[in-house]
PDB file of C-alpha atoms in Angstrom:
ATOM      1  CA  GLU Z   1    -287.079 -62.916  66.981  1.00 94.00           C
ATOM      2  CA  VAL Z   2    -283.330 -63.329  66.659  1.00 96.00           C
ATOM      3  CA  GLN Z   3    -281.893 -60.467  64.644  1.00 97.00           C
ATOM      4  CA  LEU Z   4    -278.964 -58.130  64.126  1.00 98.00           C
ATOM      5  CA  VAL Z   5    -279.332 -54.511  63.046  1.00 98.00           C
ATOM      6  CA  GLU Z   6    -276.307 -52.523  61.901  1.00 98.00           C
ATOM      7  CA  SER Z   7    -276.034 -48.745  61.929  1.00 98.00           C
ATOM      8  CA  GLY Z   8    -273.453 -45.988  61.715  1.00 98.00           C
ATOM      9  CA  GLY Z   9    -272.515 -46.131  58.052  1.00 97.00           C
ATOM     10  CA  GLY Z  10    -272.331 -43.112  55.790  1.00 97.00           C
ATOM     11  CA  LEU Z  11    -270.175 -40.997  53.499  1.00 98.00           C
ATOM     12  CA  ILE Z  12    -266.768 -40.175  54.946  1.00 97.00           C
ATOM     13  CA  GLN Z  13    -263.651 -38.552  53.507  1.00 97.00           C
ATOM     14  CA  PRO Z  14    -260.411 -40.512  53.152  1.00 97.00           C
ATOM     15  CA  GLY Z  15    -258.502 -40.471  56.412  1.00 98.00           C
ATOM     16  CA  GLY Z  16    -261.659 -40.084  58.459  1.00 98.00           C
ATOM     17  CA  SER Z  17    -263.197 -42.288  61.142  1.00 98.00           C
ATOM     18  CA  LEU Z  18    -266.529 -44.021  61.655  1.00 98.00           C
ATOM     19  CA  ARG Z  19    -267.952 -46.259  64.340  1.00 98.00           C
ATOM     20  CA  LEU Z  20    -270.337 -48.978  63.268  1.00 98.00           C
ATOM     21  CA  SER Z  21    -272.811 -50.514  65.685  1.00 98.00           C
ATOM     22  CA  CYS Z  22    -274.663 -53.805  65.585  1.00 98.00           C
ATOM     23  CA  ALA Z  23    -277.623 -54.228  67.942  1.00 98.00           C
ATOM     24  CA  ALA Z  24    -278.672 -57.763  68.736  1.00 97.00           C
ATOM     25  CA  SER Z  25    -282.104 -58.911  69.812  1.00 97.00           C
ATOM     26  CA  GLY Z  26    -283.483 -62.321  70.700  1.00 96.00           C
ATOM     27  CA  PHE Z  27    -280.157 -63.519  72.088  1.00 95.00           C
ATOM     28  CA  SER Z  28    -277.240 -62.283  74.200  1.00 93.00           C
ATOM     29  CA  VAL Z  29    -274.073 -61.284  72.355  1.00 91.00           C
ATOM     30  CA  ASP Z  30    -271.981 -62.360  75.346  1.00 88.00           C
ATOM     31  CA  ASP Z  31    -272.911 -65.966  74.606  1.00 92.00           C
ATOM     32  CA  TYR Z  32    -271.465 -65.889  71.089  1.00 95.00           C
ATOM     33  CA  ALA Z  33    -268.457 -65.020  68.987  1.00 96.00           C
ATOM     34  CA  MET Z  34    -269.346 -62.146  66.670  1.00 97.00           C
ATOM     35  CA  HIS Z  35    -267.907 -60.955  63.381  1.00 98.00           C
ATOM     36  CA  TRP Z  36    -267.845 -58.150  60.852  1.00 98.00           C
ATOM     37  CA  VAL Z  37    -267.891 -59.085  57.150  1.00 98.00           C
ATOM     38  CA  ARG Z  38    -267.882 -56.579  54.307  1.00 98.00           C
ATOM     39  CA  GLN Z  39    -268.868 -56.592  50.661  1.00 98.00           C
ATOM     40  CA  ALA Z  40    -267.602 -53.974  48.232  1.00 98.00           C
ATOM     41  CA  PRO Z  41    -270.107 -52.978  45.544  1.00 97.00           C
ATOM     42  CA  GLY Z  42    -270.489 -55.827  43.049  1.00 96.00           C
ATOM     43  CA  LYS Z  43    -267.841 -57.918  44.805  1.00 97.00           C
ATOM     44  CA  GLY Z  44    -267.670 -60.943  47.083  1.00 97.00           C
ATOM     45  CA  LEU Z  45    -267.616 -61.331  50.841  1.00 98.00           C
ATOM     46  CA  GLU Z  46    -264.545 -60.367  52.868  1.00 98.00           C
ATOM     47  CA  TRP Z  47    -264.162 -61.260  56.539  1.00 98.00           C
ATOM     48  CA  VAL Z  48    -263.020 -58.164  58.459  1.00 98.00           C
ATOM     49  CA  SER Z  49    -262.817 -59.010  62.153  1.00 98.00           C
ATOM     50  CA  GLY Z  50    -264.028 -61.379  64.842  1.00 97.00           C
ATOM     51  CA  ILE Z  51    -264.272 -61.390  68.637  1.00 95.00           C
ATOM     52  CA  SER Z  52    -264.774 -64.453  70.815  1.00 92.00           C
ATOM     53  CA  TRP Z  53    -267.651 -64.775  73.267  1.00 88.00           C
ATOM     54  CA  ASN Z  54    -265.506 -63.621  76.187  1.00 86.00           C
ATOM     55  CA  SER Z  55    -263.452 -61.091  74.134  1.00 86.00           C
ATOM     56  CA  GLY Z  56    -260.397 -63.212  74.874  1.00 88.00           C
ATOM     57  CA  SER Z  57    -259.662 -63.790  71.198  1.00 91.00           C
ATOM     58  CA  ILE Z  58    -259.782 -61.014  68.611  1.00 95.00           C
ATOM     59  CA  ASP Z  59    -258.472 -61.010  65.072  1.00 96.00           C
ATOM     60  CA  TYR Z  60    -258.496 -58.820  61.990  1.00 97.00           C
ATOM     61  CA  ALA Z  61    -257.964 -59.161  58.276  1.00 97.00           C
ATOM     62  CA  ASP Z  62    -254.537 -57.875  57.258  1.00 96.00           C
ATOM     63  CA  SER Z  63    -256.252 -55.199  55.169  1.00 97.00           C
ATOM     64  CA  VAL Z  64    -257.666 -53.495  58.291  1.00 98.00           C
ATOM     65  CA  LYS Z  65    -255.194 -54.459  61.002  1.00 97.00           C
ATOM     66  CA  GLY Z  66    -253.995 -51.425  62.937  1.00 97.00           C
ATOM     67  CA  ARG Z  67    -256.851 -49.263  61.655  1.00 98.00           C
ATOM     68  CA  PHE Z  68    -260.025 -51.048  62.808  1.00 98.00           C
ATOM     69  CA  THR Z  69    -260.983 -52.111  66.335  1.00 98.00           C
ATOM     70  CA  ILE Z  70    -263.761 -54.547  67.198  1.00 97.00           C
ATOM     71  CA  SER Z  71    -265.451 -54.420  70.581  1.00 95.00           C
ATOM     72  CA  ARG Z  72    -268.634 -55.418  72.319  1.00 94.00           C
ATOM     73  CA  ASP Z  73    -270.840 -54.029  75.077  1.00 93.00           C
ATOM     74  CA  ASN Z  74    -272.714 -56.888  76.688  1.00 90.00           C
ATOM     75  CA  ALA Z  75    -274.863 -54.533  78.748  1.00 93.00           C
ATOM     76  CA  LYS Z  76    -276.125 -52.921  75.538  1.00 96.00           C
ATOM     77  CA  ASN Z  77    -276.174 -56.275  73.736  1.00 96.00           C
ATOM     78  CA  SER Z  78    -274.178 -54.718  70.931  1.00 97.00           C
ATOM     79  CA  LEU Z  79    -271.113 -55.156  68.758  1.00 97.00           C
ATOM     80  CA  TYR Z  80    -269.003 -52.296  67.402  1.00 98.00           C
ATOM     81  CA  LEU Z  81    -266.389 -51.613  64.768  1.00 98.00           C
ATOM     82  CA  GLN Z  82    -264.247 -48.501  65.158  1.00 98.00           C
ATOM     83  CA  MET Z  83    -262.783 -47.656  61.768  1.00 98.00           C
ATOM     84  CA  ASN Z  84    -259.928 -45.141  61.537  1.00 98.00           C
ATOM     85  CA  SER Z  85    -257.740 -43.924  58.676  1.00 98.00           C
ATOM     86  CA  LEU Z  86    -260.404 -44.909  56.187  1.00 98.00           C
ATOM     87  CA  ARG Z  87    -259.446 -45.483  52.557  1.00 98.00           C
ATOM     88  CA  ALA Z  88    -261.394 -45.698  49.319  1.00 97.00           C
ATOM     89  CA  GLY Z  89    -260.851 -49.461  49.400  1.00 97.00           C
ATOM     90  CA  ASP Z  90    -262.884 -49.670  52.629  1.00 98.00           C
ATOM     91  CA  THR Z  91    -266.030 -48.676  50.723  1.00 98.00           C
ATOM     92  CA  ALA Z  92    -268.434 -51.552  51.269  1.00 98.00           C
ATOM     93  CA  LEU Z  93    -271.611 -52.830  52.857  1.00 98.00           C
ATOM     94  CA  TYR Z  94    -270.631 -53.936  56.360  1.00 98.00           C
ATOM     95  CA  TYR Z  95    -272.483 -56.884  57.864  1.00 98.00           C
ATOM     96  CA  CYS Z  96    -272.332 -58.154  61.407  1.00 98.00           C
ATOM     97  CA  ALA Z  97    -272.835 -61.852  61.930  1.00 98.00           C
ATOM     98  CA  ARG Z  98    -273.196 -64.272  64.822  1.00 98.00           C
ATOM     99  CA  GLU Z  99    -271.059 -67.390  65.024  1.00 97.00           C
ATOM    100  CA  ASP Z 100    -272.555 -70.560  66.392  1.00 90.00           C
ATOM    101  CA  HIS Z 101    -270.216 -71.835  69.126  1.00 80.00           C
ATOM    102  CA  PHE Z 102    -270.110 -75.465  68.267  1.00 84.00           C
ATOM    103  CA  ASP Z 103    -270.239 -75.301  64.507  1.00 90.00           C
ATOM    104  CA  ALA Z 104    -268.105 -72.216  63.764  1.00 92.00           C
ATOM    105  CA  ALA Z 105    -270.679 -71.095  61.221  1.00 95.00           C
ATOM    106  CA  LEU Z 106    -272.075 -67.608  60.732  1.00 97.00           C
ATOM    107  CA  ASP Z 107    -275.715 -68.424  61.326  1.00 97.00           C
ATOM    108  CA  ILE Z 108    -277.352 -65.015  61.802  1.00 97.00           C
ATOM    109  CA  TRP Z 109    -276.607 -61.954  59.649  1.00 98.00           C
ATOM    110  CA  GLY Z 110    -277.797 -58.389  59.713  1.00 98.00           C
ATOM    111  CA  HIS Z 111    -278.797 -56.477  56.590  1.00 98.00           C
ATOM    112  CA  GLY Z 112    -275.682 -54.360  56.644  1.00 98.00           C
ATOM    113  CA  THR Z 113    -274.725 -50.689  56.811  1.00 98.00           C
ATOM    114  CA  MET Z 114    -273.071 -48.935  53.874  1.00 98.00           C
ATOM    115  CA  VAL Z 115    -269.762 -47.135  54.261  1.00 98.00           C
ATOM    116  CA  THR Z 116    -268.598 -44.918  51.401  1.00 98.00           C
ATOM    117  CA  VAL Z 117    -265.127 -43.408  51.574  1.00 98.00           C
ATOM    118  CA  SER Z 118    -264.815 -40.611  49.062  1.00 96.00           C
ATOM    119  CA  SER Z 119    -263.740 -36.994  48.799  1.00 95.00           C
TER     120      SER Z 119
ATOM    121  CA  GLU G   1    -254.036 -67.207  55.384  1.00 95.00           C
ATOM    122  CA  ILE G   2    -256.061 -70.053  53.882  1.00 97.00           C
ATOM    123  CA  VAL G   3    -257.084 -69.281  50.303  1.00 98.00           C
ATOM    124  CA  MET G   4    -260.461 -70.620  49.161  1.00 98.00           C
ATOM    125  CA  THR G   5    -260.932 -71.203  45.429  1.00 98.00           C
ATOM    126  CA  GLN G   6    -264.366 -71.883  43.963  1.00 98.00           C
ATOM    127  CA  THR G   7    -265.228 -73.332  40.569  1.00 96.00           C
ATOM    128  CA  PRO G   8    -267.050 -72.508  38.434  1.00 96.00           C
ATOM    129  CA  LEU G   9    -267.498 -68.770  38.974  1.00 96.00           C
ATOM    130  CA  SER G  10    -270.710 -68.869  36.977  1.00 95.00           C
ATOM    131  CA  SER G  11    -273.141 -71.741  36.551  1.00 92.00           C
ATOM    132  CA  PRO G  12    -276.123 -71.542  34.178  1.00 95.00           C
ATOM    133  CA  VAL G  13    -278.537 -74.342  35.065  1.00 95.00           C
ATOM    134  CA  THR G  14    -281.880 -75.530  33.722  1.00 96.00           C
ATOM    135  CA  LEU G  15    -284.737 -75.585  36.228  1.00 96.00           C
ATOM    136  CA  GLY G  16    -285.156 -79.050  37.698  1.00 96.00           C
ATOM    137  CA  GLN G  17    -281.607 -80.074  36.819  1.00 97.00           C
ATOM    138  CA  PRO G  18    -278.781 -80.629  39.318  1.00 97.00           C
ATOM    139  CA  ALA G  19    -276.003 -78.149  40.045  1.00 97.00           C
ATOM    140  CA  SER G  20    -272.628 -78.583  41.673  1.00 97.00           C
ATOM    141  CA  ILE G  21    -270.107 -76.081  43.018  1.00 98.00           C
ATOM    142  CA  SER G  22    -266.573 -76.935  44.074  1.00 98.00           C
ATOM    143  CA  CYS G  23    -264.417 -75.267  46.682  1.00 98.00           C
ATOM    144  CA  ARG G  24    -260.762 -75.984  47.290  1.00 98.00           C
ATOM    145  CA  SER G  25    -258.722 -74.740  50.229  1.00 98.00           C
ATOM    146  CA  SER G  26    -254.996 -74.028  50.119  1.00 98.00           C
ATOM    147  CA  GLN G  27    -254.483 -76.188  53.209  1.00 97.00           C
ATOM    148  CA  SER G  28    -256.430 -78.794  55.091  1.00 96.00           C
ATOM    149  CA  LEU G  29    -259.495 -77.544  56.974  1.00 96.00           C
ATOM    150  CA  LEU G  30    -259.376 -80.423  59.438  1.00 96.00           C
ATOM    151  CA  HIS G  31    -259.187 -78.804  62.869  1.00 94.00           C
ATOM    152  CA  SER G  32    -257.239 -80.319  65.758  1.00 95.00           C
ATOM    153  CA  ASP G  33    -260.603 -81.028  67.413  1.00 94.00           C
ATOM    154  CA  GLY G  34    -261.497 -83.382  64.560  1.00 94.00           C
ATOM    155  CA  ASN G  35    -264.037 -81.096  62.886  1.00 94.00           C
ATOM    156  CA  THR G  36    -263.849 -79.528  59.445  1.00 96.00           C
ATOM    157  CA  TYR G  37    -265.178 -75.993  59.673  1.00 96.00           C
ATOM    158  CA  LEU G  38    -266.290 -75.452  56.110  1.00 97.00           C
ATOM    159  CA  SER G  39    -269.634 -73.804  55.498  1.00 98.00           C
ATOM    160  CA  TRP G  40    -271.671 -72.786  52.465  1.00 98.00           C
ATOM    161  CA  LEU G  41    -273.718 -69.606  52.249  1.00 98.00           C
ATOM    162  CA  GLN G  42    -276.257 -68.390  49.723  1.00 98.00           C
ATOM    163  CA  GLN G  43    -276.742 -64.736  48.859  1.00 98.00           C
ATOM    164  CA  ARG G  44    -279.867 -63.951  46.892  1.00 98.00           C
ATOM    165  CA  PRO G  45    -279.936 -60.648  44.973  1.00 95.00           C
ATOM    166  CA  GLY G  46    -280.260 -57.714  47.357  1.00 95.00           C
ATOM    167  CA  GLN G  47    -280.174 -59.912  50.439  1.00 97.00           C
ATOM    168  CA  PRO G  48    -277.599 -60.646  53.154  1.00 98.00           C
ATOM    169  CA  PRO G  49    -275.880 -64.029  53.087  1.00 98.00           C
ATOM    170  CA  ARG G  50    -277.762 -66.997  54.501  1.00 98.00           C
ATOM    171  CA  LEU G  51    -276.176 -70.087  56.032  1.00 98.00           C
ATOM    172  CA  LEU G  52    -276.956 -73.298  54.142  1.00 98.00           C
ATOM    173  CA  ILE G  53    -274.401 -75.894  55.251  1.00 98.00           C
ATOM    174  CA  TYR G  54    -272.046 -76.018  58.230  1.00 97.00           C
ATOM    175  CA  LYS G  55    -269.214 -78.366  59.173  1.00 97.00           C
ATOM    176  CA  MET G  56    -268.991 -79.446  55.542  1.00 97.00           C
ATOM    177  CA  SER G  57    -272.164 -81.545  55.350  1.00 97.00           C
ATOM    178  CA  ASN G  58    -274.773 -80.423  57.895  1.00 97.00           C
ATOM    179  CA  ARG G  59    -277.828 -78.584  56.635  1.00 97.00           C
ATOM    180  CA  PHE G  60    -278.805 -75.524  58.655  1.00 96.00           C
ATOM    181  CA  SER G  61    -282.310 -75.218  60.065  1.00 95.00           C
ATOM    182  CA  GLY G  62    -284.924 -74.605  57.376  1.00 96.00           C
ATOM    183  CA  VAL G  63    -282.655 -75.394  54.430  1.00 97.00           C
ATOM    184  CA  PRO G  64    -284.354 -77.648  51.858  1.00 97.00           C
ATOM    185  CA  ASP G  65    -282.969 -81.156  51.554  1.00 96.00           C
ATOM    186  CA  ARG G  66    -282.139 -80.624  47.888  1.00 98.00           C
ATOM    187  CA  PHE G  67    -278.992 -78.901  49.204  1.00 98.00           C
ATOM    188  CA  SER G  68    -276.144 -81.146  50.310  1.00 98.00           C
ATOM    189  CA  GLY G  69    -272.494 -80.697  51.165  1.00 98.00           C
ATOM    190  CA  SER G  70    -269.606 -83.137  51.034  1.00 97.00           C
ATOM    191  CA  GLY G  71    -265.844 -83.301  50.940  1.00 96.00           C
ATOM    192  CA  ALA G  72    -262.749 -83.797  53.029  1.00 91.00           C
ATOM    193  CA  GLY G  73    -259.414 -82.172  53.689  1.00 91.00           C
ATOM    194  CA  THR G  74    -259.061 -79.549  51.011  1.00 96.00           C
ATOM    195  CA  ASP G  75    -261.827 -80.387  48.514  1.00 97.00           C
ATOM    196  CA  PHE G  76    -265.485 -79.656  49.064  1.00 98.00           C
ATOM    197  CA  THR G  77    -268.679 -79.698  47.042  1.00 98.00           C
ATOM    198  CA  LEU G  78    -272.117 -78.145  47.323  1.00 98.00           C
ATOM    199  CA  LYS G  79    -274.807 -79.941  45.357  1.00 98.00           C
ATOM    200  CA  ILE G  80    -278.337 -78.905  44.540  1.00 97.00           C
ATOM    201  CA  SER G  81    -280.285 -81.971  43.430  1.00 97.00           C
ATOM    202  CA  ARG G  82    -282.960 -80.101  41.448  1.00 97.00           C
ATOM    203  CA  VAL G  83    -282.539 -76.376  40.938  1.00 97.00           C
ATOM    204  CA  GLU G  84    -285.548 -74.160  41.629  1.00 97.00           C
ATOM    205  CA  ALA G  85    -286.066 -70.537  40.624  1.00 96.00           C
ATOM    206  CA  GLU G  86    -285.528 -69.362  44.223  1.00 96.00           C
ATOM    207  CA  ASP G  87    -281.994 -70.818  44.173  1.00 97.00           C
ATOM    208  CA  VAL G  88    -280.722 -68.013  41.932  1.00 97.00           C
ATOM    209  CA  GLY G  89    -277.949 -66.084  43.629  1.00 97.00           C
ATOM    210  CA  VAL G  90    -274.312 -66.288  44.595  1.00 98.00           C
ATOM    211  CA  TYR G  91    -272.920 -69.145  46.651  1.00 98.00           C
ATOM    212  CA  TYR G  92    -269.871 -68.837  48.873  1.00 98.00           C
ATOM    213  CA  CYS G  93    -267.777 -71.345  50.746  1.00 98.00           C
ATOM    214  CA  MET G  94    -266.152 -70.139  53.957  1.00 98.00           C
ATOM    215  CA  GLN G  95    -263.541 -71.655  56.234  1.00 97.00           C
ATOM    216  CA  ALA G  96    -263.539 -71.081  59.985  1.00 96.00           C
ATOM    217  CA  THR G  97    -260.853 -73.567  60.899  1.00 95.00           C
ATOM    218  CA  GLN G  98    -258.324 -70.824  61.522  1.00 94.00           C
ATOM    219  CA  TYR G  99    -258.133 -67.052  61.633  1.00 94.00           C
ATOM    220  CA  PRO G 100    -258.417 -65.107  59.456  1.00 95.00           C
ATOM    221  CA  TYR G 101    -261.653 -66.672  58.273  1.00 96.00           C
ATOM    222  CA  THR G 102    -261.772 -66.630  54.484  1.00 97.00           C
ATOM    223  CA  PHE G 103    -264.383 -66.895  51.756  1.00 98.00           C
ATOM    224  CA  GLY G 104    -264.291 -68.237  48.252  1.00 98.00           C
ATOM    225  CA  GLN G 105    -264.800 -65.762  45.397  1.00 98.00           C
ATOM    226  CA  GLY G 106    -268.427 -66.783  44.978  1.00 98.00           C
ATOM    227  CA  THR G 107    -270.264 -68.768  42.300  1.00 98.00           C
ATOM    228  CA  LYS G 108    -273.169 -67.138  40.522  1.00 98.00           C
ATOM    229  CA  LEU G 109    -276.019 -69.562  39.895  1.00 97.00           C
ATOM    230  CA  GLU G 110    -278.372 -68.496  37.149  1.00 96.00           C
ATOM    231  CA  ILE G 111    -281.176 -70.113  35.220  1.00 93.00           C
ATOM    232  CA  LYS G 112    -280.627 -70.895  31.539  1.00 92.00           C
TER     233      LYS G 112
END
């Protein structure tokens, strides 16, 4: 079965760091572009970051640029999001999603991992 | 950054009746490769988003044919021909023509 499972969320104080993981099964992450999308409580979807299949193209939302780093480990078939200098506004459910190469659509989503930034 | 604007933000619909959601982009979504990378996603309560439509008008695998997408350039529409109870949720348009990818604000579909 093709699926994505996120982990690593939790309660963290402002200014702290967290590393989110996304484990893929049923497909190889190195064949696909992968993304992180977040959703603040009661709010809409916000694209956070994406990485191309060969890691040659990486981009970030302005709101996280310079603080978050996306990476992948093809051997572990996993995607990561290193989050530093966390702020209250980063509180959200973080989803990872797979992008279909030809259609540029996010076709597979995980169930998300919750990050709460609070003192 | 391309801004995506959806209307309406809330849509009460009677079961069995049609529904329509509009999405407008701040610039053309026509990519240099000739494709328009506009997709529609559904998020049921308590669930992750689910892909419905990709490249403006193509239904994703397993999506009922009562869902259809259309549009061109900067104006796009998602239509549900006959709303069913399982269609309740929030619908988002998303552009992937250029980074950063962006979503519309979401349209909440509810049953009258």
